[in-house]
Tab-separated table of C-alpha atoms in Angstrom:
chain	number	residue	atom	x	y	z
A	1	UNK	CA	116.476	75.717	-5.926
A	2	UNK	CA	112.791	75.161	-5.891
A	3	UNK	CA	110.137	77.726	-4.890
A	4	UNK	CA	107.654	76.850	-2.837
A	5	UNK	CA	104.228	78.252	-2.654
A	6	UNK	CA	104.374	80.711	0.341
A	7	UNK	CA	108.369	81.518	-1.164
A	8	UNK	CA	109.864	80.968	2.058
A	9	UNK	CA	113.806	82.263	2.465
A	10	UNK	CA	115.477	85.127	0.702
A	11	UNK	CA	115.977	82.694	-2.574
A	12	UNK	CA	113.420	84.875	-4.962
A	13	UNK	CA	114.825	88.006	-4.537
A	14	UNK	CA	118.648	86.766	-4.368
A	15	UNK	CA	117.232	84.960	-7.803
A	16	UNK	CA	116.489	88.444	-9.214
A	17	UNK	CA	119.412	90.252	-8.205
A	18	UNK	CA	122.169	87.577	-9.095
A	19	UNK	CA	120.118	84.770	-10.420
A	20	UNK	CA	121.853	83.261	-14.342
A	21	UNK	CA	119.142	83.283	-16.868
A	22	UNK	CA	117.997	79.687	-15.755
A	23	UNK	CA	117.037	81.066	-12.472
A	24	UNK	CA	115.169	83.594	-14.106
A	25	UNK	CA	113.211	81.586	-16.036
A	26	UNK	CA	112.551	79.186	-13.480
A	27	UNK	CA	110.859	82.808	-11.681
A	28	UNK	CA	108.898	83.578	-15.225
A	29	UNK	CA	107.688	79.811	-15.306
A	30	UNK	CA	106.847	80.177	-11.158
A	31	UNK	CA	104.557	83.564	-11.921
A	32	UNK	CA	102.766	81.963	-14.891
A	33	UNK	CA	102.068	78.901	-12.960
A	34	UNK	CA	98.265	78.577	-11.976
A	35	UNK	CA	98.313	78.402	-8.140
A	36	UNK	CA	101.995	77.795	-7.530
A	37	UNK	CA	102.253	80.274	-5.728
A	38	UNK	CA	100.464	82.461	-2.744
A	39	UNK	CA	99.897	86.460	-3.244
A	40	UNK	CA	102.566	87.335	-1.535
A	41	UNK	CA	105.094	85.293	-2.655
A	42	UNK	CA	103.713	85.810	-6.402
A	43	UNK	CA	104.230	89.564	-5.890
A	44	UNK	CA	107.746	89.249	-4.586
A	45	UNK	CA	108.420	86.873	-8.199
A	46	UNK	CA	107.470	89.602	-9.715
A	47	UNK	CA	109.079	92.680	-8.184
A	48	UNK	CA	112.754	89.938	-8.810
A	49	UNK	CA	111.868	90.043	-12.512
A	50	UNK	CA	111.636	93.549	-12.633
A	51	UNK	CA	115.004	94.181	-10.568
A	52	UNK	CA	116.676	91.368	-12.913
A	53	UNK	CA	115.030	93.496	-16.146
A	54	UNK	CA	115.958	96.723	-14.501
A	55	UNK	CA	119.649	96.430	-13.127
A	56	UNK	CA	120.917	93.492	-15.288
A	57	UNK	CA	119.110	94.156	-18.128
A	58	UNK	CA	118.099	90.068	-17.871
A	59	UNK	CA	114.776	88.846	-18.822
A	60	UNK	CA	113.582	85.353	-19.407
A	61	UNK	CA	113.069	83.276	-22.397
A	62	UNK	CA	109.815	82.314	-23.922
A	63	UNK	CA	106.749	84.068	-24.629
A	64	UNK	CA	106.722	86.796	-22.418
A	65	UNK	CA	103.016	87.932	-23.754
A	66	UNK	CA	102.132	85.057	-21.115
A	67	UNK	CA	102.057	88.494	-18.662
A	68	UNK	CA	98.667	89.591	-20.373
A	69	UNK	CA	96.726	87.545	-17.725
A	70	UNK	CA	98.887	89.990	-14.762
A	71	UNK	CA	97.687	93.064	-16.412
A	72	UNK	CA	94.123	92.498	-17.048
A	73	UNK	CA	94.012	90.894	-13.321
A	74	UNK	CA	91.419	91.937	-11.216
A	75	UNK	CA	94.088	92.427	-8.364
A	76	UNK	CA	95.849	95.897	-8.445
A	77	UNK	CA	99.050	94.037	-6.867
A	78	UNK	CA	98.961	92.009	-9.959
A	79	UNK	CA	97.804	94.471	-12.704
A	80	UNK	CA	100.479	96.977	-11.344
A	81	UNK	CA	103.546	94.056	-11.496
A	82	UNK	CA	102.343	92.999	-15.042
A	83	UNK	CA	102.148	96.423	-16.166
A	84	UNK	CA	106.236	96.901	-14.607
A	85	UNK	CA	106.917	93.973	-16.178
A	86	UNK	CA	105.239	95.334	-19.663
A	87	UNK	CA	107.821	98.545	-19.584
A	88	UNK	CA	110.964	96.879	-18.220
A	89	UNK	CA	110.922	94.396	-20.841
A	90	UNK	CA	110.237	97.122	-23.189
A	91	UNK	CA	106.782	95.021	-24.971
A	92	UNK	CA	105.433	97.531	-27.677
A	93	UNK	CA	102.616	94.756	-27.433
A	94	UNK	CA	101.268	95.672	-24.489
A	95	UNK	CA	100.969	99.246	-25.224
A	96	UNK	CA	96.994	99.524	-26.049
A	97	UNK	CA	96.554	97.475	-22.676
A	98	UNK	CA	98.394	100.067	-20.826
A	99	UNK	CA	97.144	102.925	-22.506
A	100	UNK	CA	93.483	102.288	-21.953
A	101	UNK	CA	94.488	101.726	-17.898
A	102	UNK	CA	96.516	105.131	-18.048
A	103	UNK	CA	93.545	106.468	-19.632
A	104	UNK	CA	91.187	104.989	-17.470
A	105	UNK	CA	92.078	104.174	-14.110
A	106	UNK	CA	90.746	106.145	-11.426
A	107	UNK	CA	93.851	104.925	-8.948
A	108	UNK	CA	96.489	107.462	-9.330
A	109	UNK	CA	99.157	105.042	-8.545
A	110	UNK	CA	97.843	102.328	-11.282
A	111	UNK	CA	98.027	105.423	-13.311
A	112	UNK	CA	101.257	106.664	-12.750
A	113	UNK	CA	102.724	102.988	-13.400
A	114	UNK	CA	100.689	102.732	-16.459
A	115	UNK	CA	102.979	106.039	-17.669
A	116	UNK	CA	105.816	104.885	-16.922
A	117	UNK	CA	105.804	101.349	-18.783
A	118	UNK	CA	104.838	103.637	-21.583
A	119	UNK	CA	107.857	105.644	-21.015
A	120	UNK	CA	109.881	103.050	-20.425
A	121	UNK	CA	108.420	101.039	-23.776
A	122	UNK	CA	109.156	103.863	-25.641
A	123	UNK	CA	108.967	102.976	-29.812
A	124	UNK	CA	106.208	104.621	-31.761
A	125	UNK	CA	103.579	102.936	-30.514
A	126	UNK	CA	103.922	104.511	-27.159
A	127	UNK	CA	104.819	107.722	-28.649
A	128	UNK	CA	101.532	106.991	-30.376
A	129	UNK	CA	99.442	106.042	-27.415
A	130	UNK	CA	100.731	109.530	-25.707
A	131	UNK	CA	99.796	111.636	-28.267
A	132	UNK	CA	96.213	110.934	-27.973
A	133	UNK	CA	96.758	110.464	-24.323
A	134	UNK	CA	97.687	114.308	-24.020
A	135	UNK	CA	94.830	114.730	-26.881
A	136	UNK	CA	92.532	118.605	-25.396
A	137	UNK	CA	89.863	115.692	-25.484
A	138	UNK	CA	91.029	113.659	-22.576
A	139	UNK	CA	90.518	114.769	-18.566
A	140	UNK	CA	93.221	116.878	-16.846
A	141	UNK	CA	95.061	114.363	-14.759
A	142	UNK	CA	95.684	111.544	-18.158
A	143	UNK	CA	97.070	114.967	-20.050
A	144	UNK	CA	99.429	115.457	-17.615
A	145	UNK	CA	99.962	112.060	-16.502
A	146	UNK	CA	101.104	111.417	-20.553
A	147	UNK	CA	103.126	114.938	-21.005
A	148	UNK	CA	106.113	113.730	-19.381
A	149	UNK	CA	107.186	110.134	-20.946
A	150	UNK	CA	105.825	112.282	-24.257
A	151	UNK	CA	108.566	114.833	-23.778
A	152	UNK	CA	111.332	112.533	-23.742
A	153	UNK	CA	109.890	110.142	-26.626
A	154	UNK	CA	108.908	113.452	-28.707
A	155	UNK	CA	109.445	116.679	-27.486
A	156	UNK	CA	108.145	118.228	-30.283
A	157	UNK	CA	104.768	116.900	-29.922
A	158	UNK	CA	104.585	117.603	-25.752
A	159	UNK	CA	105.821	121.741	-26.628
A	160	UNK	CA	102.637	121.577	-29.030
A	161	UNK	CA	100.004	119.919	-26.568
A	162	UNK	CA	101.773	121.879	-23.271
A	163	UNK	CA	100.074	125.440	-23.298
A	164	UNK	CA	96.825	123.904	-23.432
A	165	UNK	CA	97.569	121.533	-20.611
A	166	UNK	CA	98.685	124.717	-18.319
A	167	UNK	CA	95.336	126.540	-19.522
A	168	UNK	CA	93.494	123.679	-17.919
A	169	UNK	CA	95.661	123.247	-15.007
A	170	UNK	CA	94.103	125.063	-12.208
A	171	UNK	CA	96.311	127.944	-10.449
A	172	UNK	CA	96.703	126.686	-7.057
A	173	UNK	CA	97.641	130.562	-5.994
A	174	UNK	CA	94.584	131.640	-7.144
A	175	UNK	CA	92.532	129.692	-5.014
């Protein structure tokens, strides 16, 4: 089955929940594809590689690095699918990327997503990344943002960096 570019009928997402590997990459080669497909239907692509990665553990062939371009998109749609991509396919590579956007992004949502490929990544480079992520150095909302994907990697490390997190976190009863 070919996709076409405005991914008309249920075929993407019935490729992504019981697609074979072939199907799958036939999705990968459809989101890396220059103009092959509209916004929409690119997004949906994406959000059937992620189910396929997340529920059949099924991810294509080839060099998946070919993401990059999704994650330093200008479109948060894009940047937020690449970055989902990035944790469910568990790419250590892609770590510094999503660091600096869990680090940096001002939308809480990019944010959040950006901590949980991290979490999801796991491996010491992510264990890494959170470390200085939760660093005293770093503003309020990345500390906390990084404390809970560092607890599962490395407890030991979040139990050193959490009383200093709850000394900056402001008492909502005092208020």
């Amino acid at each position: 089955r070919t996709i076409d570019a405005d991914g008309t009928g249920p075929w993407i997402e019935l490729m992504g929940k019981s697609g074979s590997l072939a199907e799958i990459n036939q999705l990968f080669q459809a989101l890396l594809a220059p103009n092959a497909l509209k916004p929409a239907a690119r997004q949906r692509v994406a959000e059937a590689l992620v189910e396929a990665a997340r529920n059949r553990n099924l991810r294509p062939e080839g060099d998946l690095n070919a993401i990059k371009s999704l994650i330093t998109d200008a479109d948060r749609t894009q940047k937020i699918e690449g970055i989902r991509l990035a944790g469910e396919w568990h790419l250590a590579s892609f770590v510094p990327n999503v660091a600096t956007i869990a680090e940096q992004e001002k939308d809480p949502a990019l944010r959040a997503e950006a901590f949980k490929a991290l979490r999801l990544i796991g491996q010491k480079a992510s264990v890494d990344a959170l470390v200085k992520l939760a660093a005293s150095d770093k503003p309020i909302a990345t500390r906390r943002g990084a404390l809970v994907p560092l607890a599962i990697h490395a407890p030991a490390q979040a139990l050193k960096v959490l009383p200093d997190i709850f000394k900056q976190t402001p008492d909502k009863a005092a208020s």
